[in-house]
């Protein structure tokens, strides 16, 4: 505490604590308290909007950064590739569902924007099927980045709510 303020309080302790506060003291305090609550609410809304914008940016970057490839039809050796794809589609759907559950806490306008971006993430990339493990590695990288984007959104939402 400031020494001067402390000295003034000690000097006038009997005046300060023996009398009733001015009549408008409680009203002024209530007005200040309401203003502080409103400011906190505004700050919270801004944070939610910022989180939503960041989440949308992560989703959009995760969707548009991977390069889509044309699928080559009629390749009979793509069975292991299909198993890997099915596994990662299942993981992605689990993350989408978890994210949707957390989105119930966000206001409806922002929730709809994020849900639209999630639908873009769910779109399955198309790959050229060639012999070798290169396609599986590419598939794993694409789905892993989508899953990481959803997990990042979940982390942001769970921290704020």
PDB file of C-alpha atoms in Angstrom:
ATOM      1  CA  UNK A   1       0.000   0.000   0.000  1.00  0.00           C
ATOM      2  CA  UNK A   2       1.155   3.546  -0.652  1.00  0.00           C
ATOM      3  CA  UNK A   3       2.728   5.070   2.491  1.00  0.00           C
ATOM      4  CA  UNK A   4       0.871   8.386   2.092  1.00  0.00           C
ATOM      5  CA  UNK A   5      -2.478   6.662   1.697  1.00  0.00           C
ATOM      6  CA  UNK A   6      -1.758   4.455   4.673  1.00  0.00           C
ATOM      7  CA  UNK A   7      -0.845   7.480   6.799  1.00  0.00           C
ATOM      8  CA  UNK A   8      -4.065   9.255   5.782  1.00  0.00           C
ATOM      9  CA  UNK A   9      -6.142   6.195   6.651  1.00  0.00           C
ATOM     10  CA  UNK A  10      -4.438   5.828  10.064  1.00  0.00           C
ATOM     11  CA  UNK A  11      -4.857   9.549  10.761  1.00  0.00           C
ATOM     12  CA  UNK A  12      -8.587   9.558   9.924  1.00  0.00           C
ATOM     13  CA  UNK A  13      -9.502   6.029  11.017  1.00  0.00           C
ATOM     14  CA  UNK A  14     -12.131   7.260  13.466  1.00  0.00           C
ATOM     15  CA  UNK A  15     -13.832   9.415  10.808  1.00  0.00           C
ATOM     16  CA  UNK A  16     -13.705   6.764   8.102  1.00  0.00           C
ATOM     17  CA  UNK A  17     -15.049   3.823  10.049  1.00  0.00           C
ATOM     18  CA  UNK A  18     -17.436   5.460  12.508  1.00  0.00           C
ATOM     19  CA  UNK A  19     -19.882   6.989  10.074  1.00  0.00           C
ATOM     20  CA  UNK A  20     -22.212   5.627   7.414  1.00  0.00           C
ATOM     21  CA  UNK A  21     -21.130   5.869   3.762  1.00  0.00           C
ATOM     22  CA  UNK A  22     -22.754   8.631   1.686  1.00  0.00           C
ATOM     23  CA  UNK A  23     -26.304   7.862   0.504  1.00  0.00           C
ATOM     24  CA  UNK A  24     -25.355   7.392  -3.129  1.00  0.00           C
ATOM     25  CA  UNK A  25     -22.344   5.182  -2.313  1.00  0.00           C
ATOM     26  CA  UNK A  26     -24.193   1.885  -2.880  1.00  0.00           C
ATOM     27  CA  UNK A  27     -25.741   3.099  -6.147  1.00  0.00           C
ATOM     28  CA  UNK A  28     -22.369   4.230  -7.509  1.00  0.00           C
ATOM     29  CA  UNK A  29     -20.858   0.905  -6.474  1.00  0.00           C
ATOM     30  CA  UNK A  30     -23.699  -1.006  -8.195  1.00  0.00           C
ATOM     31  CA  UNK A  31     -23.185   1.016 -11.398  1.00  0.00           C
ATOM     32  CA  UNK A  32     -19.434   0.316 -11.349  1.00  0.00           C
ATOM     33  CA  UNK A  33     -20.066  -3.372 -10.686  1.00  0.00           C
ATOM     34  CA  UNK A  34     -22.551  -3.593 -13.577  1.00  0.00           C
ATOM     35  CA  UNK A  35     -20.072  -1.855 -15.897  1.00  0.00           C
ATOM     36  CA  UNK A  36     -17.360  -4.329 -14.896  1.00  0.00           C
ATOM     37  CA  UNK A  37     -19.674  -7.298 -15.540  1.00  0.00           C
ATOM     38  CA  UNK A  38     -20.633  -5.877 -18.936  1.00  0.00           C
ATOM     39  CA  UNK A  39     -16.968  -5.420 -19.821  1.00  0.00           C
ATOM     40  CA  UNK A  40     -16.220  -9.035 -18.834  1.00  0.00           C
ATOM     41  CA  UNK A  41     -19.126 -10.220 -20.965  1.00  0.00           C
ATOM     42  CA  UNK A  42     -17.861  -8.192 -23.935  1.00  0.00           C
ATOM     43  CA  UNK A  43     -14.347  -9.572 -23.498  1.00  0.00           C
ATOM     44  CA  UNK A  44     -15.735 -13.130 -23.353  1.00  0.00           C
ATOM     45  CA  UNK A  45     -17.741 -12.583 -26.558  1.00  0.00           C
ATOM     46  CA  UNK A  46     -14.637 -11.233 -28.289  1.00  0.00           C
ATOM     47  CA  UNK A  47     -12.639 -14.250 -27.160  1.00  0.00           C
ATOM     48  CA  UNK A  48     -15.293 -16.635 -28.445  1.00  0.00           C
ATOM     49  CA  UNK A  49     -15.344 -14.838 -31.793  1.00  0.00           C
ATOM     50  CA  UNK A  50     -11.555 -14.984 -31.924  1.00  0.00           C
ATOM     51  CA  UNK A  51     -11.578 -18.688 -31.117  1.00  0.00           C
ATOM     52  CA  UNK A  52     -14.189 -19.271 -33.780  1.00  0.00           C
ATOM     53  CA  UNK A  53     -12.185 -17.348 -36.358  1.00  0.00           C
ATOM     54  CA  UNK A  54      -9.020 -19.250 -35.422  1.00  0.00           C
ATOM     55  CA  UNK A  55     -10.847 -22.554 -35.604  1.00  0.00           C
ATOM     56  CA  UNK A  56     -12.269 -21.671 -39.006  1.00  0.00           C
ATOM     57  CA  UNK A  57      -8.789 -20.703 -40.220  1.00  0.00           C
ATOM     58  CA  UNK A  58      -7.341 -24.004 -39.003  1.00  0.00           C
ATOM     59  CA  UNK A  59     -10.108 -25.972 -40.671  1.00  0.00           C
ATOM     60  CA  UNK A  60      -9.846 -24.088 -43.950  1.00  0.00           C
ATOM     61  CA  UNK A  61      -6.071 -24.450 -44.014  1.00  0.00           C
ATOM     62  CA  UNK A  62      -6.366 -28.160 -43.258  1.00  0.00           C
ATOM     63  CA  UNK A  63      -8.850 -28.581 -46.089  1.00  0.00           C
ATOM     64  CA  UNK A  64      -7.099 -26.592 -48.757  1.00  0.00           C
ATOM     65  CA  UNK A  65      -3.440 -27.327 -48.029  1.00  0.00           C
ATOM     66  CA  UNK A  66      -3.512 -31.013 -49.010  1.00  0.00           C
ATOM     67  CA  UNK A  67      -3.392 -31.392 -52.760  1.00  0.00           C
ATOM     68  CA  UNK A  68      -6.291 -33.440 -54.136  1.00  0.00           C
ATOM     69  CA  UNK A  69      -5.430 -36.197 -56.582  1.00  0.00           C
ATOM     70  CA  UNK A  70      -7.471 -37.915 -59.257  1.00  0.00           C
ATOM     71  CA  UNK A  71      -8.383 -41.504 -58.460  1.00  0.00           C
ATOM     72  CA  UNK A  72      -7.369 -44.195 -60.871  1.00  0.00           C
ATOM     73  CA  UNK A  73     -10.242 -46.643 -61.298  1.00  0.00           C
ATOM     74  CA  UNK A  74      -9.904 -50.392 -61.648  1.00  0.00           C
ATOM     75  CA  UNK A  75      -6.776 -51.040 -59.607  1.00  0.00           C
ATOM     76  CA  UNK A  76      -7.145 -54.443 -57.960  1.00  0.00           C
ATOM     77  CA  UNK A  77      -4.160 -53.997 -55.619  1.00  0.00           C
ATOM     78  CA  UNK A  78      -5.781 -51.187 -53.594  1.00  0.00           C
ATOM     79  CA  UNK A  79      -7.291 -53.395 -50.854  1.00  0.00           C
ATOM     80  CA  UNK A  80      -4.680 -52.502 -48.156  1.00  0.00           C
ATOM     81  CA  UNK A  81      -4.999 -48.879 -49.232  1.00  0.00           C
ATOM     82  CA  UNK A  82      -8.774 -49.099 -48.721  1.00  0.00           C
ATOM     83  CA  UNK A  83      -8.292 -50.564 -45.238  1.00  0.00           C
ATOM     84  CA  UNK A  84      -6.008 -47.712 -44.266  1.00  0.00           C
ATOM     85  CA  UNK A  85      -8.458 -45.184 -45.717  1.00  0.00           C
ATOM     86  CA  UNK A  86     -11.387 -46.759 -43.830  1.00  0.00           C
ATOM     87  CA  UNK A  87      -9.443 -46.674 -40.573  1.00  0.00           C
ATOM     88  CA  UNK A  88      -8.608 -42.983 -40.951  1.00  0.00           C
ATOM     89  CA  UNK A  89     -12.155 -42.131 -42.046  1.00  0.00           C
ATOM     90  CA  UNK A  90     -13.353 -43.774 -38.823  1.00  0.00           C
ATOM     91  CA  UNK A  91     -10.863 -41.752 -36.741  1.00  0.00           C
ATOM     92  CA  UNK A  92     -11.903 -38.552 -38.517  1.00  0.00           C
ATOM     93  CA  UNK A  93     -15.593 -39.241 -37.867  1.00  0.00           C
ATOM     94  CA  UNK A  94     -14.861 -39.800 -34.155  1.00  0.00           C
ATOM     95  CA  UNK A  95     -13.107 -36.421 -33.979  1.00  0.00           C
ATOM     96  CA  UNK A  96     -15.930 -34.741 -35.910  1.00  0.00           C
ATOM     97  CA  UNK A  97     -18.467 -36.101 -33.423  1.00  0.00           C
ATOM     98  CA  UNK A  98     -16.380 -34.984 -30.438  1.00  0.00           C
ATOM     99  CA  UNK A  99     -16.038 -31.514 -31.949  1.00  0.00           C
ATOM    100  CA  UNK A 100     -19.768 -31.290 -32.613  1.00  0.00           C
ATOM    101  CA  UNK A 101     -20.494 -32.095 -28.980  1.00  0.00           C
ATOM    102  CA  UNK A 102     -18.207 -29.280 -27.825  1.00  0.00           C
ATOM    103  CA  UNK A 103     -19.766 -26.910 -30.356  1.00  0.00           C
ATOM    104  CA  UNK A 104     -23.069 -27.083 -28.485  1.00  0.00           C
ATOM    105  CA  UNK A 105     -21.544 -24.500 -26.127  1.00  0.00           C
ATOM    106  CA  UNK A 106     -20.922 -21.958 -28.917  1.00  0.00           C
ATOM    107  CA  UNK A 107     -23.600 -19.488 -30.032  1.00  0.00           C
ATOM    108  CA  UNK A 108     -25.630 -20.561 -33.062  1.00  0.00           C
ATOM    109  CA  UNK A 109     -24.142 -18.219 -35.697  1.00  0.00           C
ATOM    110  CA  UNK A 110     -20.555 -19.231 -34.964  1.00  0.00           C
ATOM    111  CA  UNK A 111     -21.538 -22.882 -34.553  1.00  0.00           C
ATOM    112  CA  UNK A 112     -23.038 -23.014 -38.058  1.00  0.00           C
ATOM    113  CA  UNK A 113     -19.880 -21.521 -39.593  1.00  0.00           C
ATOM    114  CA  UNK A 114     -17.673 -24.079 -37.871  1.00  0.00           C
ATOM    115  CA  UNK A 115     -20.003 -26.944 -38.805  1.00  0.00           C
ATOM    116  CA  UNK A 116     -19.789 -25.900 -42.459  1.00  0.00           C
ATOM    117  CA  UNK A 117     -16.003 -25.945 -42.210  1.00  0.00           C
ATOM    118  CA  UNK A 118     -16.107 -29.367 -40.567  1.00  0.00           C
ATOM    119  CA  UNK A 119     -18.131 -30.665 -43.514  1.00  0.00           C
ATOM    120  CA  UNK A 120     -15.329 -29.439 -45.782  1.00  0.00           C
ATOM    121  CA  UNK A 121     -12.873 -31.384 -43.630  1.00  0.00           C
ATOM    122  CA  UNK A 122     -14.976 -34.517 -43.946  1.00  0.00           C
ATOM    123  CA  UNK A 123     -14.726 -34.440 -47.745  1.00  0.00           C
ATOM    124  CA  UNK A 124     -12.616 -37.397 -48.736  1.00  0.00           C
ATOM    125  CA  UNK A 125      -9.469 -36.613 -50.698  1.00  0.00           C
ATOM    126  CA  UNK A 126      -9.022 -38.425 -53.980  1.00  0.00           C
ATOM    127  CA  UNK A 127      -5.699 -40.148 -54.687  1.00  0.00           C
ATOM    128  CA  UNK A 128      -3.951 -41.582 -57.704  1.00  0.00           C
ATOM    129  CA  UNK A 129      -3.480 -45.247 -56.936  1.00  0.00           C
ATOM    130  CA  UNK A 130      -0.023 -46.413 -57.863  1.00  0.00           C
ATOM    131  CA  UNK A 131       2.030 -49.331 -56.663  1.00  0.00           C
ATOM    132  CA  UNK A 132       3.964 -48.747 -53.461  1.00  0.00           C
ATOM    133  CA  UNK A 133       3.508 -47.221 -50.043  1.00  0.00           C
ATOM    134  CA  UNK A 134       3.670 -43.619 -51.257  1.00  0.00           C
ATOM    135  CA  UNK A 135      -0.128 -43.333 -51.491  1.00  0.00           C
ATOM    136  CA  UNK A 136      -0.664 -44.759 -48.021  1.00  0.00           C
ATOM    137  CA  UNK A 137       1.833 -42.266 -46.585  1.00  0.00           C
ATOM    138  CA  UNK A 138       0.074 -39.425 -48.381  1.00  0.00           C
ATOM    139  CA  UNK A 139      -3.311 -40.649 -47.143  1.00  0.00           C
ATOM    140  CA  UNK A 140      -2.054 -40.889 -43.561  1.00  0.00           C
ATOM    141  CA  UNK A 141      -0.596 -37.362 -43.760  1.00  0.00           C
ATOM    142  CA  UNK A 142      -3.814 -35.844 -45.150  1.00  0.00           C
ATOM    143  CA  UNK A 143      -6.087 -37.511 -42.607  1.00  0.00           C
ATOM    144  CA  UNK A 144      -3.654 -36.850 -39.751  1.00  0.00           C
ATOM    145  CA  UNK A 145      -3.652 -33.120 -40.547  1.00  0.00           C
ATOM    146  CA  UNK A 146      -7.466 -33.096 -40.610  1.00  0.00           C
ATOM    147  CA  UNK A 147      -7.653 -34.965 -37.302  1.00  0.00           C
ATOM    148  CA  UNK A 148      -5.070 -32.629 -35.734  1.00  0.00           C
ATOM    149  CA  UNK A 149      -7.087 -29.608 -36.892  1.00  0.00           C
ATOM    150  CA  UNK A 150     -10.204 -31.001 -35.218  1.00  0.00           C
ATOM    151  CA  UNK A 151      -8.290 -31.813 -32.030  1.00  0.00           C
ATOM    152  CA  UNK A 152      -6.915 -28.265 -31.985  1.00  0.00           C
ATOM    153  CA  UNK A 153     -10.449 -26.897 -32.231  1.00  0.00           C
ATOM    154  CA  UNK A 154     -11.538 -29.224 -29.424  1.00  0.00           C
ATOM    155  CA  UNK A 155      -8.674 -28.016 -27.223  1.00  0.00           C
ATOM    156  CA  UNK A 156      -9.626 -24.384 -27.808  1.00  0.00           C
ATOM    157  CA  UNK A 157     -13.279 -25.037 -27.081  1.00  0.00           C
ATOM    158  CA  UNK A 158     -12.611 -27.110 -23.959  1.00  0.00           C
ATOM    159  CA  UNK A 159     -10.271 -24.441 -22.544  1.00  0.00           C
ATOM    160  CA  UNK A 160     -12.838 -21.684 -23.004  1.00  0.00           C
ATOM    161  CA  UNK A 161     -15.860 -23.563 -21.721  1.00  0.00           C
TER     162      UNK A 161
END
